[in-house]
Coordinates of C-alpha atoms and ligand atoms in Angstrom, one line a residue:
X1 CA 18.2 16.6 -5.4
X2 CA 18.4 12.9 -4.7
X3 CA 17.8 9.6 -6.3
X4 CA 15.0 7.7 -4.7
X5 CA 14.4 4.0 -5.6
X6 CA 10.8 3.0 -5.0
X7 CA 9.9 -0.7 -4.9
X8 CA 6.3 -1.7 -5.8
X9 CA 5.9 1.6 -7.7
X10 CA 3.5 0.0 -10.1
X11 CA 1.0 -0.9 -7.3
X12 CA -1.7 1.2 -5.7
X13 CA 0.2 3.1 -3.0
X14 CA 3.6 3.0 -4.8
X15 CA 2.2 4.6 -8.0
X16 CA 0.6 7.4 -6.0
X17 CA 3.9 7.9 -4.2
X18 CA 6.0 7.9 -7.4
X19 CA 3.7 10.6 -8.9
X20 CA 3.9 12.7 -5.8
X21 CA 7.7 12.6 -5.7
X22 CA 7.9 13.7 -9.3
X23 CA 5.3 16.4 -8.8
X24 CA 6.5 17.9 -5.5
X25 CA 10.3 17.3 -5.4
X26 CA 13.2 17.5 -7.8
X27 CA 14.3 13.9 -7.1
X28 CA 15.1 11.3 -9.7
X29 CA 12.8 8.3 -9.2
X30 CA 13.7 4.7 -10.0
X31 CA 10.5 2.4 -9.9
X32 CA 11.3 -1.2 -9.4
X33 CA 8.5 -3.7 -9.8
X34 CA 8.1 -7.4 -10.6
X35 CA 4.7 -6.7 -12.1
X36 CA 2.7 -9.3 -10.4
X37 CA -1.1 -9.3 -10.9
X38 CA -1.2 -6.2 -8.6
X39 CA 1.4 -4.3 -10.6
X40 CA 0.0 -2.1 -13.4
X41 CA 2.1 0.4 -15.3
X42 CA -0.9 2.1 -16.7
X43 CA -1.1 3.7 -13.2
X44 CA 1.9 5.8 -14.3
X45 CA 1.4 6.2 -17.9
X46 CA 1.2 10.0 -17.3
X47 CA 4.8 10.3 -16.0
X48 CA 6.4 8.0 -18.6
X49 CA 7.9 10.9 -20.5
X50 CA 9.4 12.5 -17.4
X51 CA 13.2 12.5 -17.7
X52 CA 13.6 12.0 -14.0
X53 CA 11.6 8.8 -14.0
X54 CA 12.7 5.3 -14.9
X55 CA 11.1 1.8 -14.6
X56 CA 13.0 -1.4 -14.0
X57 CA 11.2 -4.7 -14.0
X58 CA 12.9 -6.7 -11.3
X59 CA 12.0 -9.2 -8.4
X60 CA 13.2 -8.2 -5.0
X61 CA 13.1 -11.9 -3.9
X62 CA 15.8 -12.8 -6.5
X63 CA 19.3 -11.4 -5.8
X64 CA 20.3 -11.8 -9.5
X65 CA 17.3 -9.7 -10.5
X66 CA 17.5 -6.8 -8.0
X67 CA 21.2 -6.4 -7.5
X68 CA 22.1 -5.2 -11.0
X69 CA 19.4 -2.5 -10.7
X70 CA 21.1 -1.0 -7.7
X71 CA 24.5 -1.4 -9.2
X72 CA 23.4 0.4 -12.3
X73 CA 21.2 3.2 -10.7
X74 CA 23.1 3.9 -7.4
X75 CA 20.1 5.2 -5.4
X76 CA 20.6 7.5 -2.3
X77 CA 17.5 6.2 -0.6
X78 CA 14.9 3.3 -0.9
X79 CA 11.2 3.4 -0.2
X80 CA 10.1 -0.1 0.0
X81 CA 6.3 -0.7 -0.9
X82 CA 6.7 -3.9 -2.8
X83 CA 4.7 -6.8 -1.2
X84 CA 1.9 -9.2 -1.5
X85 CA -0.7 -7.1 0.1
X86 CA -4.1 -8.8 0.2
X87 CA -5.1 -10.8 3.3
X88 CA -7.7 -13.1 1.6
X89 CA -5.1 -14.3 -0.9
X90 CA -2.8 -15.1 2.0
X91 CA -5.4 -17.3 3.6
X92 CA -5.6 -19.3 0.4
X93 CA -1.8 -19.6 -0.1
X94 CA 0.8 -18.0 2.0
X95 CA 3.9 -18.9 0.0
X96 CA 4.1 -15.8 -2.2
X97 CA 3.8 -13.7 0.9
X98 CA 6.7 -15.3 2.7
X99 CA 8.7 -15.2 -0.5
X100 CA 8.2 -11.5 -1.3
X101 CA 7.5 -9.9 2.0
X102 CA 10.0 -11.8 4.2
X103 CA 12.8 -13.2 1.8
X104 CA 12.5 -10.2 -0.6
X105 CA 12.8 -7.6 2.1
X106 CA 16.0 -9.4 3.4
X107 CA 17.5 -9.5 -0.1
X108 CA 16.7 -5.9 -0.7
X109 CA 18.4 -5.0 2.7
X110 CA 21.4 -6.9 1.7
X111 CA 21.7 -5.3 -1.7
X112 CA 21.0 -1.9 -0.1
X113 CA 23.9 -2.3 2.3
X114 CA 26.2 -3.7 -0.4
X115 CA 25.7 -0.6 -2.5
X116 CA 25.8 1.9 0.4
X117 CA 22.2 3.1 0.1
X118 CA 21.4 5.8 2.7
X119 CA 17.9 5.8 4.2
X120 CA 15.8 2.8 3.8
X121 CA 12.1 3.4 4.5
X122 CA 10.1 0.3 5.0
X123 CA 6.4 0.6 4.5
X124 CA 4.5 -1.7 6.9
X125 CA 1.0 -2.0 8.2
X126 CA -1.1 -1.6 11.4
X127 CA -2.1 -5.2 10.9
X128 CA 1.2 -6.4 12.6
X129 CA -0.3 -5.2 15.9
X130 CA -3.2 -7.8 15.6
X131 CA -6.7 -6.9 16.5
X132 CA -8.3 -4.4 19.1
X133 CA -11.5 -4.8 21.2
X134 CA -14.0 -2.0 21.2
X135 CA -11.6 0.6 22.9
X136 CA -8.0 1.6 22.6
X137 CA -5.6 2.4 19.7
X138 CA -2.3 1.0 18.4
X139 CA 0.8 2.9 19.4
X140 CA 4.3 2.2 18.2
X141 CA 4.9 0.2 21.4
X142 CA 1.9 -2.0 21.2
X143 CA 2.8 -5.7 21.0
X144 CA 3.4 -7.3 17.6
X145 CA 0.6 -9.9 17.4
X146 CA -0.1 -10.6 13.7
X147 CA -3.1 -12.9 13.0
X148 CA -3.2 -13.5 9.2
X149 CA -0.4 -15.0 7.1
X150 CA -0.2 -11.6 5.3
X151 CA 0.3 -9.7 8.6
X152 CA 2.7 -12.4 10.0
X153 CA 4.9 -11.9 6.8
X154 CA 4.8 -8.1 7.2
X155 CA 5.8 -8.4 10.9
X156 CA 8.6 -10.7 9.8
X157 CA 9.9 -8.0 7.4
X158 CA 9.6 -5.3 10.1
X159 CA 11.8 -7.5 12.5
X160 CA 14.4 -7.9 9.5
X161 CA 14.5 -4.1 9.0
X162 CA 14.8 -3.5 12.7
X163 CA 17.7 -6.0 12.8
X164 CA 19.4 -4.4 9.9
X165 CA 19.4 -1.1 11.8
X166 CA 20.7 -2.6 15.1
X167 CA 23.2 -5.1 13.7
X168 CA 24.6 -3.3 10.7
X169 CA 23.8 0.3 11.5
X170 CA 21.5 0.7 8.5
X171 CA 19.6 4.1 8.3
X172 CA 16.2 2.4 8.5
X173 CA 12.7 3.7 9.5
X174 CA 9.5 1.7 9.5
X175 CA 6.0 3.1 8.9
X176 CA 2.9 1.3 10.0
X177 CA -0.3 2.7 8.2
X178 CA -4.0 1.9 8.4
X179 CA -6.3 1.0 5.6
X180 CA -5.8 3.2 2.5
X181 CA -8.3 4.1 -0.3
X182 CA -8.2 6.3 -3.3
X183 CA -7.2 6.3 -7.1
X184 CA -5.6 3.2 -8.7
X185 CA -6.6 0.6 -5.9
X186 CA -7.0 -2.8 -7.2
X187 CA -10.6 -3.8 -7.1
X188 CA -10.0 -6.8 -4.8
X189 CA -9.9 -4.5 -1.7
X190 CA -13.2 -3.5 0.2
X191 CA -13.6 0.1 -1.2
X192 CA -12.8 -0.3 -4.9
X193 CA -14.6 -3.7 -5.0
X194 CA -17.7 -2.2 -3.6
X195 CA -17.6 0.8 -5.8
X196 CA -17.1 -1.2 -9.0
X197 CA -19.8 -3.7 -8.0
X198 CA -22.2 -0.9 -7.1
X199 CA -21.6 1.0 -10.3
X200 CA -22.2 -2.2 -12.2
X201 CA -25.4 -3.0 -10.2
X202 CA -23.8 -6.2 -8.8
X203 CA -24.1 -7.6 -5.2
X204 CA -21.8 -6.3 -2.5
X205 CA -20.3 -9.2 -0.4
X206 CA -19.9 -8.2 3.2
X207 CA -18.0 -10.5 5.4
X208 CA -19.6 -11.8 8.8
X209 CA -21.8 -9.2 10.5
X210 CA -20.1 -6.2 8.8
X211 CA -19.2 -4.7 12.2
X212 CA -15.4 -5.0 11.8
X213 CA -13.8 -1.5 12.0
X214 CA -10.9 -0.1 10.0
X215 CA -9.3 3.3 10.3
X216 CA -9.5 4.7 6.7
X217 CA -6.9 7.0 5.3
X218 CA -6.7 8.6 1.8
X219 CA -3.7 7.3 -0.1
X220 CA -2.5 10.9 -0.7
X221 CA -2.3 11.5 3.1
X222 CA -0.4 8.1 3.5
X223 CA 2.1 9.2 0.8
X224 CA 2.7 12.6 2.4
X225 CA 3.4 10.9 5.7
X226 CA 5.9 8.4 4.0
X227 CA 7.7 11.4 2.4
X228 CA 7.9 13.1 5.7
X229 CA 9.5 10.0 7.3
X230 CA 11.8 9.7 4.2
X231 CA 13.0 13.3 4.7
X232 CA 12.9 13.8 8.5
X233 CA 12.4 10.5 10.3
X234 CA 14.8 9.4 12.9
X235 CA 16.8 6.2 12.0
X236 CA 15.6 3.1 13.9
X237 CA 12.2 4.6 14.7
X238 CA 8.7 3.3 13.9
X239 CA 5.9 5.7 12.9
X240 CA 2.2 4.8 13.0
X241 CA 0.2 6.6 10.3
X242 CA -3.7 6.8 10.6
X243 CA -6.6 8.5 9.1
X244 CA -8.6 9.4 12.3
X245 CA -11.5 7.8 10.5
X246 CA -12.7 4.6 12.2
X247 CA -15.7 3.1 10.5
X248 CA -17.6 -0.1 10.5
X249 CA -17.5 -2.0 7.2
X250 CA -21.2 -1.7 6.9
X251 CA -21.1 2.1 7.3
X252 CA -18.6 2.2 4.5
X253 CA -20.7 0.0 2.3
X254 CA -23.9 2.0 2.9
X255 CA -22.0 5.3 2.2
X256 CA -20.7 3.9 -1.1
X257 CA -24.3 2.8 -2.1
X258 CA -25.6 6.3 -1.3
X259 CA -22.8 7.9 -3.3
X260 CA -23.4 5.6 -6.3
X261 CA -27.2 6.0 -6.1
X262 CA -27.8 2.2 -5.6
X263 CA -30.1 0.4 -3.2
X264 CA -29.0 -1.3 0.0
X265 CA -30.7 -4.4 -1.4
X266 CA -27.3 -5.1 -3.1
X267 CA -25.8 -6.0 0.2
X268 CA -25.1 -9.7 0.7
X269 CA -23.8 -10.9 4.0
X270 CA -21.3 -13.8 3.2
X271 CA -19.1 -16.2 5.1
X272 CA -16.7 -14.4 7.3
X273 CA -13.0 -14.1 6.5
X274 CA -11.0 -16.9 8.7
X275 CA -9.3 -15.2 11.6
X276 CA -10.9 -11.8 10.7
X277 CA -9.4 -9.0 12.8
X278 CA -12.2 -7.2 14.5
X279 CA -10.9 -3.5 14.8
X280 CA -7.9 -1.5 13.9
X281 CA -7.3 2.0 15.1
X282 CA -4.2 4.1 15.0
X283 CA -2.8 6.5 17.6
X284 CA -1.0 9.0 15.3
X285 CA 0.4 11.1 18.2
X286 CA 4.1 10.4 17.5
X287 CA 4.2 11.3 13.8
X288 CA 2.1 14.4 14.5
X289 CA 4.4 15.6 17.3
X290 CA 7.7 14.7 15.7
X291 CA 7.1 15.2 12.0
X292 CA 4.0 17.4 12.0
X293 CA 1.8 15.0 10.1
X294 CA -2.0 15.1 10.4
X295 CA -4.3 13.6 7.8
X296 CA -6.0 16.3 5.6
X297 CA -8.8 14.2 3.9
X298 CA -12.0 13.7 5.8
X299 CA -13.7 10.3 5.3
X300 CA -16.7 11.8 3.6
X301 CA -14.7 14.0 1.1
X302 CA -12.3 11.1 0.5
X303 CA -15.2 8.7 -0.3
X304 CA -16.9 11.1 -2.6
X305 CA -13.7 11.8 -4.5
X306 CA -12.9 8.2 -4.8
X307 CA -16.4 7.2 -6.1
X308 CA -16.0 10.1 -8.8
X309 CA -12.5 8.7 -9.7
X310 CA -13.8 5.2 -10.3
X311 CA -16.8 6.6 -12.2
X312 CA -14.4 8.5 -14.5
X313 CA -12.0 5.6 -14.9
X314 CA -14.4 2.9 -15.9
X315 CA -12.0 1.9 -18.7
X316 CA -9.1 1.4 -16.2
X317 CA -11.5 -0.8 -14.0
X318 CA -12.6 -2.8 -17.0
X319 CA -8.9 -3.5 -18.1
X320 CA -8.0 -4.5 -14.6
X321 CA -11.0 -6.9 -14.2
X322 CA -10.5 -8.4 -17.7
X323 CA -6.7 -8.8 -17.2
X324 CA -6.1 -6.6 -20.3
X325 CA -3.8 -4.4 -18.4
X326 CA -1.2 -7.0 -18.3
X327 CA -0.4 -6.6 -22.0
X328 CA 0.5 -2.9 -21.4
X329 CA 4.1 -3.9 -20.3
X330 CA 4.8 -5.8 -23.5
X331 CA 3.4 -2.9 -25.5
X332 CA 5.4 -0.4 -23.6
X333 CA 8.5 -2.2 -22.4
X334 CA 8.8 -5.3 -24.4
X335 CA 12.2 -4.0 -25.7
X336 CA 13.6 -4.1 -22.1
X337 CA 13.0 -7.9 -21.7
Ligands
LIG1 P1 -0.3 -3.5 -4.1 O1 -0.6 -4.9 -4.0 O2 -1.3 -2.7 -4.9 O3 1.1 -3.3 -4.9 C1 2.2 -4.1 -4.6 C2 3.2 -3.9 -5.7 O4 4.4 -4.7 -5.3 C3 2.8 -4.4 -7.0 O5 3.0 -3.4 -8.0 C4 3.5 -5.7 -7.4 O6 3.7 -5.9 -8.6 C5 4.8 -5.4 -6.5 N1 5.5 -6.6 -6.1 C6 5.0 -7.7 -5.5 N2 5.9 -8.7 -5.4 C7 7.1 -8.2 -5.8 C8 8.4 -8.6 -5.9 N3 8.7 -9.9 -5.5 N4 9.3 -7.8 -6.4 C9 9.1 -6.6 -6.9 N5 7.8 -6.1 -6.9 C10 6.8 -6.8 -6.4 O7 -0.1 -3.0 -2.6 P2 -0.4 -1.6 -1.9 O8 -1.9 -1.7 -1.4 O9 0.0 -0.5 -2.8 O10 0.6 -1.7 -0.7 C11 2.0 -1.3 -0.9 C12 2.6 -1.5 0.5 O11 2.0 -0.8 1.5 C13 2.6 -3.0 1.0 O12 4.0 -3.1 1.5 C14 1.6 -3.0 2.0 O13 1.9 -3.9 3.0 C15 1.6 -1.6 2.6 N6 0.3 -1.2 3.2 C16 -0.8 -1.2 2.4 C17 -2.0 -0.7 3.0 C18 -3.3 -0.6 2.2 O14 -4.4 -0.3 2.7 N7 -3.3 -1.0 0.9 C19 -2.0 -0.1 4.3 C20 -0.8 -0.1 5.0 C21 0.4 -0.7 4.5
LIG2 O1 -4.8 -2.1 7.8 C1 -3.9 -2.0 6.7 C2 -4.2 -3.1 5.8 O2 -5.4 -2.8 5.1 C3 -3.1 -3.4 4.7 O3 -1.9 -3.8 5.3 C4 -3.5 -4.4 3.7 O4 -2.5 -4.5 2.6 C5 -4.8 -4.0 3.0 O5 -5.2 -4.9 2.1 C6 -5.8 -3.8 4.1 O6 -6.2 -5.0 4.8 P1 -7.7 -5.4 5.1 O7 -7.9 -6.8 5.2 O8 -8.2 -4.5 6.3 O9 -8.4 -4.8 3.8 P2 -9.6 -5.3 2.9 O10 -9.9 -4.2 1.9 O11 -9.3 -6.6 2.3 O12 -10.8 -5.5 3.9 C7 -11.4 -4.4 4.7 C8 -12.5 -4.9 5.5 O13 -13.5 -5.2 4.7 C9 -12.1 -6.1 6.2 O14 -12.8 -6.1 7.5 C10 -12.7 -7.3 5.5 C11 -13.9 -6.6 4.8 N1 -14.3 -7.2 3.4 C12 -13.3 -7.2 2.5 C13 -13.6 -7.6 1.2 C14 -12.6 -7.7 0.2 C15 -15.5 -7.5 3.2 O15 -16.5 -7.4 4.1 N2 -15.9 -8.0 1.9 C16 -15.0 -8.0 1.0 O16 -15.4 -8.4 -0.2

């Protein structure tokens, strides 16, 4: 049994990861999250009574906020999900991305070293590799060529984690995953946005010609891969994680319209994202060979299950869209402030 501190555990992937650790291991789990617009503790309301789980509201980009949490909880390992994660927001204003993703990661590394934390898993993204043409896939040795302020900030954080390992001998691993989908994803990203709009009979905005390609992975597969890296990854190594499911955006949107029983007349082609990366694809041979990871979800099964989840969780979507979920913290944790 160990104590694992998860940053960003109130977000999409982090909350799925926290639930997984509590369900499949006997670890204690410390969830640290600043509760930005993307942090929603309702995602974890089902584990709140678990004696192995605790939540701490703290900002990784402020030493005085995050340091006391590590001093008090003394985790054995950290899995670092906390980030500003949405590319479009980074196009409008990159400042929060630099603050959390770059400065916050360095502060977290410093505090982890100060308190003798063991393994530090840094959850990064395939977007640090930039964009592909019509062929080829990203390997761990592909050049780092980020194109958006978001991916540039994630690349910066990757380099800081790499440097912490090389300079200070910290036990760090970096994961670089492709596009996730599944339960509790904030409806600003392609798949949950399209599902919630389709279910409401509202237009579906497709950027540019809709032919950009992403390699989709179910969040449960991503979380399983991160757990394998936490348990068996080699210090200093990078692991790509992919879903073996490359699809054009238009294909994804049409599939979601079919699953929600809506007409393709809802599709609207809108102005393209500035600097829009054309294609991502992951070569997952290293993590398969070294840690035995292969994705289990097919794209078709994953899409169907995800549409079902959003159909069944209309109240969750409504509360996220209206902002009502933000009052949950005060109701549940107001006493901690
Ligand atoms: P998300 O936006 O849903 O969640 C991010 C969480 O981090 C939120 O709970 C937010 O409150 C928290 N946070 C933000 N700033 C913070 C700060 N300063 N201090 C403490 N907490 C803070 O993101 P996600 O989609 O779950 O992504 C999680 C991680 O995985 C990110 O690092 C992202 O770069 C990476 N990633 C995401 C994907 C994807 O498809 N979503 C793919 C590969 C990698
Ligand atoms: O590849 C991993 C990355 O995937 C993660 O690091 C990011 O955190 C995550 O947000 C995601 O980035 P993308 O930019 O690929 O995801 P997004 O869901 O924003 O967009 C997916 C594709 O769909 C992309 O080509 C842009 C397009 N799109 C997106 C939205 C929100 C649309 O056509 N219309 C939309 O309204």
